Amino acid sequence: MFQARTDLAIEAREIYEQKNKGHIKDIELDKEEKDNYSVTRVKILNAYGEKRLGKSVGTYITIDVPALKNADQDLKDEISQAMAKELKALIKPNKHTKSLVVGLGNWNITPDALGPKVIDKVYVTRHLFKAYNKTEDEDMTSVSAISPGVMGITGIETSETIKGIVEKTKPDIVIAVDALASRKMERVSTTIQITDAGISPGSGIGNERKALNKETLGVPVYAIGIPTVVDAATMVNDTMELIIESLKNQADKGTEFYSMLEEMESQDKYQLIKEVLTPYMPNVVVTPKEIDELISNLSLIVANGINIALHHGIDLKDVNRYIN
């Protein structure tokens, strides 16, 4: 059966509860509504919840911003601050925290370039701490950053590169930034996910590499991601559901045709999609046409959030002056 591709825990939960017509007892959910955005916290408590959602045990924070695609500077700043607040609450950094920020993805492919673009804007300071032999500062913490590329470019597994850097530089935490996949077009470029459960690079597009988490790297790994693509097959499925709903509205209740539409199972639709798409485009993802501008804006929002969260003496005025 066709499986909807998504990296978002909030969507995995929605899909599971829709399919099983009920709430998952092994998952905690909390939602907070703001004027311009909402924050949803999904906490997977144990192995049962992990198995049901296909996501590792941990906390997944989703910031939904419907207007993010057309955000003005005020909204960008507001979301950077919201992201910094959630990241701080998750990491709980102090003046001595040493961080490694990793920009995952392929800088040659725009929808996959979020991580490398963020690295360009992260305020790195580890070299200054080393040069002045300092362990703390009144405004900054020690931050290093790397964009390791993808195996198709480097010939090296991303996890191997990051593990070597972690062993050599000994950070207290790793923050990985990556482009994600969503199952809903409306969440593409409008949703930010933050988690303490690490990340499996490329999982959303069916190219899963070795996970980056505490078990593989030896230090806590926090992941930040924004969906930049949606699977073509999920778009076809959603379109079919809209068509079926429209036909139901036009059909007379009680007729054989209406009953057929009413009883059509999701599995039937998925199977039909699989049979139709496989010969032509079995592994296609879709991204907005304005993705270049979106990645530029989103990378700035994420980088500002990271800079504010990690550097205790830096605020929005400082990061906006530092980043062009």
Coordinates of N, CA, C and O in Angstrom, one line a residue, residues 121-211:
K121 N 24.8 31.8 7.7 CA 24.3 32.9 8.5 C 24.4 32.6 10.0 O 24.0 33.5 10.8
V122 N 25.0 31.5 10.4 CA 25.2 31.2 11.8 C 26.4 31.9 12.3 O 27.4 32.0 11.6
Y123 N 26.3 32.5 13.5 CA 27.4 33.3 14.1 C 28.3 32.3 14.8 O 28.1 31.8 15.9
V124 N 29.4 32.0 14.1 CA 30.4 31.0 14.6 C 31.5 31.7 15.5 O 31.9 32.8 15.1
T125 N 31.8 31.1 16.6 CA 32.7 31.8 17.6 C 33.7 30.9 18.2 O 34.6 31.4 18.9
R126 N 33.7 29.6 17.8 CA 34.7 28.7 18.5 C 36.1 29.1 18.3 O 36.9 29.0 19.2
H127 N 36.5 29.6 17.1 CA 37.8 30.0 16.8 C 38.2 31.2 17.7 O 39.4 31.4 18.1
L128 N 37.3 32.1 18.1 CA 37.6 33.2 19.0 C 37.8 32.7 20.4 O 38.8 33.2 21.0
F129 N 37.1 31.8 20.8 CA 37.3 31.2 22.2 C 38.7 30.5 22.2 O 39.4 30.6 23.2
K130 N 39.0 29.8 21.1 CA 40.3 29.2 21.1 C 41.5 30.2 21.1 O 42.5 30.0 21.7
A131 N 41.3 31.2 20.2 CA 42.3 32.2 20.1 C 42.6 33.0 21.4 O 43.8 33.3 21.7
Y132 N 41.6 33.2 22.2 CA 41.7 34.0 23.4 C 41.7 33.1 24.6 O 41.7 33.6 25.8
N133 N 41.8 31.8 24.4 CA 41.8 30.8 25.5 C 40.7 31.1 26.5 O 41.0 31.1 27.7
K134 N 39.5 31.2 26.0 CA 38.4 31.5 26.9 C 37.4 30.3 27.0 O 37.3 29.5 26.1
T135 N 36.8 30.2 28.2 CA 35.8 29.1 28.3 C 34.4 29.7 28.4 O 33.4 28.9 28.3
E136 N 34.3 31.0 28.7 CA 33.0 31.6 28.7 C 33.1 33.1 28.3 O 34.2 33.7 28.3
D137 N 31.9 33.7 28.0 CA 31.9 35.1 27.6 C 30.5 35.7 28.0 O 29.6 34.9 28.1
E138 N 30.5 36.9 28.3 CA 29.3 37.6 28.8 C 28.2 37.6 27.7 O 27.0 37.8 28.0
D139 N 28.6 37.5 26.4 CA 27.6 37.7 25.4 C 27.4 36.4 24.5 O 26.3 36.2 23.9
M140 N 28.5 35.6 24.4 CA 28.5 34.5 23.4 C 28.8 33.2 24.0 O 29.4 33.1 25.1
T141 N 28.5 32.1 23.3 CA 29.0 30.8 23.6 C 29.8 30.3 22.5 O 29.8 30.9 21.4
S142 N 30.5 29.2 22.7 CA 31.3 28.6 21.6 C 30.5 27.8 20.6 O 29.8 26.9 21.0
V143 N 30.5 28.3 19.4 CA 29.7 27.7 18.3 C 30.5 27.5 17.1 O 31.2 28.4 16.6
S144 N 30.5 26.3 16.6 CA 31.1 25.9 15.3 C 30.1 25.4 14.4 O 29.0 25.1 14.8
A145 N 30.4 25.4 13.1 CA 29.4 25.1 12.1 C 30.0 24.4 10.9 O 31.2 24.7 10.5
I146 N 29.3 23.5 10.3 CA 29.8 22.7 9.1 C 28.6 22.3 8.2 O 27.6 22.0 8.7
S147 N 28.9 22.4 6.9 CA 28.0 21.9 5.9 C 28.7 20.7 5.2 O 29.5 21.0 4.3
P148 N 28.4 19.5 5.6 CA 29.2 18.4 5.1 C 28.9 17.9 3.7 O 29.5 17.0 3.2
G149 N 27.8 18.4 3.1 CA 27.4 18.0 1.8 C 26.7 16.6 1.8 O 26.3 16.2 2.9
V150 N 26.6 16.0 0.7 CA 25.9 14.7 0.6 C 26.9 13.7 0.0 O 27.8 14.0 -0.6
M151 N 26.5 12.4 0.2 CA 27.5 11.4 -0.2 C 27.7 11.4 -1.7 O 28.8 11.0 -2.2
G152 N 26.7 11.8 -2.5 CA 26.9 11.9 -3.9 C 27.9 12.9 -4.4 O 28.5 12.8 -5.5
I153 N 28.2 13.9 -3.5 CA 29.2 14.9 -3.8 C 30.6 14.5 -3.2 O 31.6 14.6 -3.8
T154 N 30.5 14.1 -1.9 CA 31.8 13.9 -1.2 C 32.2 12.4 -1.2 O 33.4 12.2 -0.9
G155 N 31.3 11.5 -1.4 CA 31.7 10.1 -1.3 C 31.8 9.6 0.1 O 32.2 8.4 0.3
I156 N 31.4 10.4 1.1 CA 31.5 10.1 2.5 C 30.2 10.1 3.1 O 29.4 11.1 2.9
E157 N 29.8 9.1 3.9 CA 28.6 9.1 4.6 C 28.5 10.3 5.6 O 29.5 10.6 6.3
T158 N 27.4 11.0 5.6 CA 27.3 12.2 6.4 C 27.6 11.9 7.9 O 28.3 12.7 8.6
S159 N 27.0 10.8 8.3 CA 27.2 10.5 9.8 C 28.7 10.2 10.1 O 29.1 10.6 11.2
E160 N 29.5 9.7 9.1 CA 30.9 9.5 9.4 C 31.6 10.8 9.5 O 32.5 11.0 10.4
T161 N 31.3 11.8 8.6 CA 31.9 13.1 8.7 C 31.6 13.8 10.0 O 32.5 14.3 10.7
I162 N 30.3 13.8 10.4 CA 29.9 14.5 11.6 C 30.5 13.8 12.9 O 30.9 14.5 13.8
K163 N 30.5 12.5 12.9 CA 31.1 11.8 14.0 C 32.6 12.1 14.2 O 33.0 12.3 15.3
G164 N 33.3 12.2 13.1 CA 34.7 12.5 13.2 C 34.9 13.9 13.7 O 35.8 14.2 14.6
I165 N 34.0 14.9 13.3 CA 34.1 16.3 13.8 C 33.8 16.3 15.3 O 34.5 17.0 16.1
V166 N 32.7 15.6 15.7 CA 32.3 15.6 17.1 C 33.5 15.0 18.0 O 33.8 15.5 19.0
E167 N 34.1 13.9 17.5 CA 35.2 13.3 18.3 C 36.4 14.2 18.4 O 37.1 14.2 19.5
K168 N 36.6 15.0 17.4 CA 37.8 15.9 17.4 C 37.5 17.2 18.2 O 38.4 17.7 19.0
T169 N 36.3 17.8 18.0 CA 36.1 19.1 18.6 C 35.3 19.1 19.9 O 35.3 20.0 20.7
K170 N 34.7 17.9 20.2 CA 34.0 17.7 21.5 C 33.0 18.7 21.9 O 33.1 19.3 22.9
P171 N 32.0 18.9 21.0 CA 30.9 19.8 21.4 C 30.0 19.2 22.5 O 30.0 17.9 22.6
D172 N 29.2 20.0 23.2 CA 28.3 19.5 24.2 C 27.0 19.0 23.5 O 26.3 18.1 23.9
I173 N 26.6 19.7 22.4 CA 25.4 19.4 21.7 C 25.6 19.6 20.2 O 26.6 20.3 19.7
V174 N 24.8 18.9 19.4 CA 24.8 19.1 17.9 C 23.4 19.6 17.5 O 22.4 19.0 18.0
I175 N 23.3 20.6 16.7 CA 22.1 21.0 16.1 C 22.1 20.8 14.6 O 23.0 21.4 13.9
A176 N 21.3 19.9 14.1 CA 21.3 19.6 12.7 C 20.1 20.3 12.0 O 18.9 20.3 12.5
V177 N 20.3 21.0 10.9 CA 19.3 21.7 10.1 C 19.2 21.0 8.8 O 20.1 20.8 8.1
D178 N 17.9 20.7 8.4 CA 17.7 20.0 7.1 C 16.4 20.4 6.5 O 15.4 20.8 7.2
A179 N 16.3 20.3 5.2 CA 15.0 20.4 4.5 C 14.2 19.1 4.7 O 14.8 18.0 4.7
L180 N 12.9 19.2 4.9 CA 12.1 18.1 5.2 C 11.0 17.8 4.1 O 10.9 18.6 3.1
A181 N 10.3 16.8 4.2 CA 9.2 16.5 3.3 C 7.9 16.5 4.1 O 7.8 16.0 5.2
S182 N 6.8 17.0 3.5 CA 5.5 17.1 4.1 C 4.5 16.3 3.3 O 4.8 16.0 2.1
R183 N 3.4 15.9 3.8 CA 2.4 15.3 3.0 C 1.3 16.3 2.6 O 0.3 15.9 2.0
K184 N 1.4 17.5 3.1 CA 0.4 18.5 2.7 C 1.1 19.7 2.1 O 2.0 20.3 2.7
M185 N 0.6 20.1 1.0 CA 1.2 21.3 0.3 C 1.2 22.5 1.1 O 2.1 23.4 1.1
E186 N 0.1 22.7 1.9 CA 0.0 24.0 2.7 C 1.0 24.1 3.8 O 1.2 25.2 4.3
R187 N 1.7 23.0 4.1 CA 2.7 23.0 5.1 C 4.1 23.3 4.5 O 5.1 23.5 5.3
V188 N 4.2 23.2 3.2 CA 5.5 23.4 2.6 C 5.9 24.9 2.8 O 5.2 25.8 2.4
S189 N 7.1 25.1 3.4 CA 7.6 26.4 3.6 C 6.8 27.3 4.6 O 7.0 28.5 4.7
T190 N 5.9 26.6 5.4 CA 5.2 27.4 6.4 C 5.3 26.8 7.8 O 4.7 27.2 8.7
T191 N 6.0 25.7 7.9 CA 6.1 24.9 9.1 C 7.6 24.7 9.5 O 8.4 24.3 8.7
I192 N 7.9 24.9 10.8 CA 9.2 24.7 11.4 C 9.0 23.6 12.4 O 8.2 23.7 13.3
Q193 N 9.8 22.5 12.3 CA 9.8 21.4 13.3 C 11.2 21.4 14.1 O 12.2 21.5 13.5
I194 N 11.1 21.4 15.4 CA 12.2 21.3 16.3 C 12.1 20.1 17.1 O 11.0 19.8 17.7
T195 N 13.1 19.3 17.2 CA 13.0 18.0 18.0 C 14.4 17.7 18.7 O 15.4 18.1 18.3
D196 N 14.2 17.0 19.8 CA 15.4 16.5 20.5 C 15.7 15.1 20.2 O 16.6 14.4 20.9
A197 N 15.1 14.5 19.2 CA 15.2 13.1 18.9 C 16.2 12.8 17.7 O 16.3 11.7 17.3
G198 N 17.0 13.8 17.3 CA 17.9 13.7 16.2 C 17.2 13.6 14.9 O 16.0 14.0 14.7
I199 N 17.9 13.1 13.8 CA 17.4 13.1 12.5 C 18.0 12.0 11.6 O 19.1 11.7 11.9
S200 N 17.2 11.6 10.7 CA 17.8 10.6 9.7 C 17.8 11.4 8.3 O 16.7 11.6 7.7
P201 N 18.9 11.9 7.9 CA 19.0 12.7 6.6 C 18.4 11.9 5.5 O 18.6 10.8 5.2
G202 N 17.5 12.6 4.7 CA 17.0 12.1 3.4 C 15.8 11.2 3.6 O 15.3 10.7 2.6
S203 N 15.3 11.0 4.9 CA 14.2 10.0 5.1 C 12.9 10.4 4.4 O 12.2 9.5 3.9
G204 N 12.7 11.7 4.3 CA 11.4 12.1 3.7 C 11.2 11.9 2.3 O 10.1 11.8 1.8
I205 N 12.3 11.7 1.5 CA 12.3 11.4 0.1 C 12.7 10.0 -0.2 O 13.2 9.7 -1.3
G206 N 12.7 9.2 0.8 CA 13.0 7.8 0.6 C 14.5 7.5 0.4 O 14.9 6.4 -0.2
N207 N 15.4 8.4 0.9 CA 16.8 8.2 0.7 C 17.5 8.2 2.1 O 18.5 9.0 2.3
E208 N 17.0 7.4 3.0 CA 17.4 7.5 4.4 C 18.8 7.1 4.6 O 19.2 6.0 4.2
R209 N 19.6 7.9 5.3 CA 21.0 7.6 5.6 C 21.0 7.3 7.1 O 20.0 7.3 7.8
K210 N 22.2 7.0 7.6 CA 22.4 6.6 9.0 C 21.9 7.8 9.9 O 22.3 9.0 9.6
A211 N 21.2 7.5 11.0 CA 20.7 8.5 11.8 C 21.8 9.3 12.5 O 22.8 8.8 12.8

